[in-house]
Amino acid sequence: VTCSRGHVVMLRLKRPKMAPLSAVMLLPRLPGVAAAAFQRALASTASAAVAQSLPEQVKIVEVGPRDGLQNEKVIVPADVKIQLINLLSEAGLSVVEATSFVSPKWVPQMADQQQVMKGIRKYPNVSYPVLTPNLKGFESALKAGATEVAIFGAASEMFSKRNINCSIDESLQRFEEVMKAAKDARIPVRGYVSCVVGCPYEGNVSPTKVAEVAKKLYSMGCYEISLGDTIGVGTPGSMHKMLSAVIKEVPISALAVHCHDTYGQALVNIFTALQMGISTVDSSVAGLGGCPYASNASGNVATEDVVYMLNGLGIHTGVDLQKLMEAGAFICKALKRKTSSKVAQAFCKL
């Protein structure tokens, strides 16, 4: 290590693969100037290693208009949803989940699905996937002009029964109808897996079970599988264990993460996923969202916060942060609430 005065300090470590923590323990034994130089070199090496492990580009799947609004108790007018989707498209997001073709009886907020799909401005190079839990929903989505759909399952039996009123195996059987119809119509299908690290009814969820469900969805023909920490209990440790199991069964290029921020762990969990090779991240403008069947699940991670972090890491997203915050301000004003985005809150104080 060369210090600022030009002196060279030679360090011989008995273990060539010494962990950073062990190396740092040597600092008190070095002269002051040498210790400072060694610390800078160590930090530089660590930064370079992190940069090499991160993707150059990340696709952000904006789920605010659907997942973000579906749990709102007061019905949001269709024209507000349409304007929100248009603003998100203008911000440079390449994927904006528009609505859900579920029964209005179960999710009243999505009853205007046809009106929303026909009212939005379709931007070039922007996808507008919609959720379709069954064949009836898929057929309605096609009539409304949908060109991409999504199906959703769970890694928890109890959550599956509470959420879609059937077991995991039964849900996969239902999806086979949708997959066949989508294949015939040449419509790409995205798959969601809920409760990938924890369930509000069962507690911890086995990574092996998550991998099993993800593999089945991928084998059925889903081009991408989004792994959702529905109640936001995940940590970097549990996220790493879960992803380690799943990537043994599904190509990492076909995986995405969908993190809720209930315990303030969403960004660090996303960073963990990025380090493991994930390059697709779901998020919701202004941190909107929750889950109708998981009462303790707070909002999704805010898209503004994800973009800010990725910008700081030098990772390309194609998203204009200022325009994104304007979209967030628009929907928060319509909902008469403060944004949950820490970045948006900070910018408002500047």
Short mmCIF file of C-alpha atoms in Angstrom, two decimals, residues 100-288:
data_model
loop_
_atom_site.label_atom_id
_atom_site.label_comp_id
_atom_site.label_asym_id
_atom_site.label_seq_id
_atom_site.Cartn_x
_atom_site.Cartn_y
_atom_site.Cartn_z
CA SER A 100 -56.71 -5.96 -13.36
CA PHE A 101 -59.44 -7.99 -15.05
CA VAL A 102 -60.82 -9.50 -11.88
CA SER A 103 -64.42 -9.57 -10.69
CA PRO A 104 -65.55 -6.15 -9.39
CA LYS A 105 -67.16 -8.11 -6.56
CA TRP A 106 -63.71 -9.01 -5.22
CA VAL A 107 -61.77 -5.87 -6.21
CA PRO A 108 -64.22 -2.96 -6.76
CA GLN A 109 -61.36 -0.55 -7.48
CA MET A 110 -60.67 -2.31 -10.80
CA ALA A 111 -64.26 -2.25 -12.06
CA ASP A 112 -63.35 0.42 -14.65
CA GLN A 113 -60.79 -1.84 -16.36
CA GLN A 114 -62.31 -1.50 -19.85
CA GLN A 115 -62.54 2.28 -19.62
CA VAL A 116 -58.95 2.59 -18.41
CA MET A 117 -57.51 0.37 -21.14
CA LYS A 118 -59.36 2.23 -23.87
CA GLY A 119 -58.56 5.65 -22.42
CA ILE A 120 -54.80 5.51 -21.94
CA ARG A 121 -52.40 6.85 -24.52
CA LYS A 122 -50.31 3.92 -25.78
CA TYR A 123 -46.70 5.07 -25.97
CA PRO A 124 -44.27 3.33 -28.34
CA ASN A 125 -41.90 0.91 -26.59
CA VAL A 126 -44.07 0.86 -23.47
CA SER A 127 -45.87 -2.30 -22.34
CA TYR A 128 -49.17 -2.14 -20.45
CA PRO A 129 -49.69 -5.58 -18.90
CA VAL A 130 -52.91 -6.40 -17.03
CA LEU A 131 -53.69 -9.00 -14.40
CA THR A 132 -55.92 -11.90 -15.54
CA PRO A 133 -56.66 -14.54 -12.89
CA ASN A 134 -58.72 -16.80 -15.14
CA LEU A 135 -59.85 -17.41 -18.71
CA LYS A 136 -62.83 -15.07 -18.41
CA GLY A 137 -60.53 -12.25 -17.30
CA PHE A 138 -58.12 -13.04 -20.12
CA GLU A 139 -60.87 -12.88 -22.74
CA SER A 140 -62.11 -9.55 -21.35
CA ALA A 141 -58.57 -8.19 -21.41
CA LEU A 142 -58.15 -9.13 -25.06
CA LYS A 143 -61.39 -7.35 -25.97
CA ALA A 144 -60.10 -4.25 -24.20
CA GLY A 145 -56.92 -4.29 -26.30
CA ALA A 146 -54.43 -5.82 -23.85
CA THR A 147 -51.22 -7.05 -25.48
CA GLU A 148 -49.65 -8.58 -22.36
CA VAL A 149 -51.15 -10.25 -19.30
CA ALA A 150 -50.06 -11.54 -15.92
CA ILE A 151 -51.17 -14.42 -13.72
CA PHE A 152 -50.57 -14.71 -10.01
CA GLY A 153 -50.00 -17.57 -7.62
CA ALA A 154 -48.51 -17.97 -4.16
CA ALA A 155 -45.89 -20.02 -2.37
CA SER A 156 -48.21 -20.30 0.65
CA GLU A 157 -51.24 -22.61 0.68
CA MET A 158 -53.23 -20.53 3.14
CA PHE A 159 -52.52 -17.29 1.29
CA SER A 160 -53.56 -18.91 -1.99
CA LYS A 161 -56.88 -20.00 -0.46
CA ARG A 162 -57.51 -16.55 1.05
CA ASN A 163 -56.39 -14.66 -2.06
CA ILE A 164 -57.85 -16.66 -4.96
CA ASN A 165 -59.98 -19.22 -3.10
CA CYS A 166 -58.09 -22.33 -4.18
CA SER A 167 -54.97 -24.35 -3.42
CA ILE A 168 -51.64 -23.75 -5.14
CA ASP A 169 -52.10 -26.79 -7.38
CA GLU A 170 -55.66 -25.77 -8.25
CA SER A 171 -54.49 -22.26 -9.14
CA LEU A 172 -51.84 -23.66 -11.48
CA GLN A 173 -54.48 -25.81 -13.19
CA ARG A 174 -56.62 -22.71 -13.74
CA PHE A 175 -53.68 -20.90 -15.24
CA GLU A 176 -53.18 -23.62 -17.84
CA GLU A 177 -56.35 -22.41 -19.57
CA VAL A 178 -55.03 -18.86 -19.62
CA MET A 179 -51.60 -19.98 -20.85
CA LYS A 180 -53.11 -21.99 -23.72
CA ALA A 181 -55.34 -19.09 -24.78
CA ALA A 182 -52.42 -16.65 -24.52
CA LYS A 183 -50.20 -18.90 -26.62
CA ASP A 184 -52.88 -19.16 -29.30
CA ALA A 185 -53.27 -15.37 -29.32
CA ARG A 186 -49.48 -14.82 -29.12
CA ILE A 187 -49.84 -12.81 -25.93
CA PRO A 188 -46.84 -12.83 -23.53
CA VAL A 189 -47.62 -13.84 -19.95
CA ARG A 190 -45.84 -12.75 -16.79
CA GLY A 191 -46.15 -14.77 -13.60
CA TYR A 192 -46.31 -13.52 -10.01
CA VAL A 193 -45.46 -15.56 -6.93
CA SER A 194 -46.68 -14.03 -3.66
CA CYS A 195 -45.30 -14.59 -0.14
CA VAL A 196 -41.82 -15.66 -1.24
CA VAL A 197 -40.23 -15.17 2.18
CA GLY A 198 -43.16 -14.86 4.57
CA CYS A 199 -46.93 -15.30 4.81
CA PRO A 200 -49.41 -13.46 7.08
CA TYR A 201 -51.04 -16.81 7.91
CA GLU A 202 -48.22 -19.38 7.82
CA GLY A 203 -45.16 -17.37 8.84
CA ASN A 204 -41.86 -18.25 7.15
CA VAL A 205 -42.08 -19.74 3.67
CA SER A 206 -39.65 -22.38 2.47
CA PRO A 207 -37.34 -21.26 -0.38
CA THR A 208 -37.80 -24.74 -1.85
CA LYS A 209 -41.54 -24.14 -2.15
CA VAL A 210 -40.97 -20.80 -3.84
CA ALA A 211 -38.59 -22.43 -6.32
CA GLU A 212 -41.14 -25.17 -7.01
CA VAL A 213 -43.97 -22.72 -7.83
CA ALA A 214 -41.67 -20.44 -9.86
CA LYS A 215 -40.42 -23.41 -11.87
CA LYS A 216 -43.99 -24.54 -12.66
CA LEU A 217 -45.00 -21.07 -13.85
CA TYR A 218 -41.88 -20.81 -16.00
CA SER A 219 -42.44 -24.30 -17.42
CA MET A 220 -46.02 -23.34 -18.29
CA GLY A 221 -44.70 -20.54 -20.50
CA CYS A 222 -44.42 -17.41 -18.36
CA TYR A 223 -41.57 -15.37 -19.85
CA GLU A 224 -40.83 -13.72 -16.50
CA ILE A 225 -41.50 -14.59 -12.87
CA SER A 226 -41.89 -11.81 -10.32
CA LEU A 227 -41.03 -12.91 -6.78
CA GLY A 228 -43.07 -10.92 -4.27
CA ASP A 229 -42.28 -10.26 -0.63
CA THR A 230 -45.97 -9.54 -0.09
CA ILE A 231 -45.79 -8.55 3.58
CA GLY A 232 -42.33 -7.01 3.48
CA VAL A 233 -40.71 -9.24 6.10
CA GLY A 234 -37.69 -10.11 3.98
CA THR A 235 -34.10 -9.23 4.86
CA PRO A 236 -30.95 -9.53 2.73
CA GLY A 237 -30.38 -12.90 4.36
CA SER A 238 -33.80 -14.39 3.59
CA MET A 239 -33.81 -12.78 0.14
CA HIS A 240 -30.45 -14.38 -0.66
CA LYS A 241 -31.60 -17.81 0.51
CA MET A 242 -34.82 -17.61 -1.48
CA LEU A 243 -33.14 -16.42 -4.68
CA SER A 244 -30.38 -19.01 -4.33
CA ALA A 245 -33.06 -21.71 -4.39
CA VAL A 246 -35.05 -20.22 -7.26
CA ILE A 247 -32.13 -19.59 -9.63
CA LYS A 248 -31.38 -23.29 -9.54
CA GLU A 249 -34.75 -23.87 -11.23
CA VAL A 250 -35.41 -20.72 -13.30
CA PRO A 251 -32.92 -18.70 -15.40
CA ILE A 252 -31.95 -15.56 -13.53
CA SER A 253 -32.71 -13.49 -16.66
CA ALA A 254 -36.36 -14.55 -16.27
CA LEU A 255 -36.68 -13.38 -12.66
CA ALA A 256 -37.82 -10.12 -11.06
CA VAL A 257 -38.25 -8.99 -7.46
CA HIS A 258 -41.30 -7.28 -5.99
CA CYS A 259 -40.56 -5.86 -2.53
CA HIS A 260 -42.83 -4.24 0.02
CA ASP A 261 -41.28 -1.86 2.53
CA THR A 262 -43.15 -2.84 5.70
CA TYR A 263 -39.96 -3.20 7.75
CA GLY A 264 -37.89 -0.69 5.76
CA GLN A 265 -35.93 -3.45 4.05
CA ALA A 266 -37.09 -3.07 0.44
CA LEU A 267 -34.13 -1.16 -1.02
CA VAL A 268 -31.47 -3.30 0.64
CA ASN A 269 -33.35 -6.43 -0.48
CA ILE A 270 -33.41 -5.10 -4.04
CA PHE A 271 -29.69 -4.36 -3.83
CA THR A 272 -29.10 -7.95 -2.69
CA ALA A 273 -31.08 -9.18 -5.70
CA LEU A 274 -29.07 -6.96 -8.04
CA GLN A 275 -25.83 -8.39 -6.68
CA MET A 276 -27.14 -11.85 -7.46
CA GLY A 277 -27.86 -10.93 -11.07
CA ILE A 278 -31.50 -9.83 -11.02
CA SER A 279 -32.11 -6.96 -13.46
CA THR A 280 -35.89 -6.47 -13.26
CA VAL A 281 -37.52 -4.70 -10.31
CA ASP A 282 -41.19 -4.06 -9.57
CA SER A 283 -42.07 -0.83 -7.77
CA SER A 284 -44.95 1.56 -7.23
CA VAL A 285 -44.97 5.32 -7.70
CA ALA A 286 -45.19 7.18 -4.36
CA GLY A 287 -44.95 3.81 -2.58
CA LEU A 288 -48.64 3.11 -3.13
#
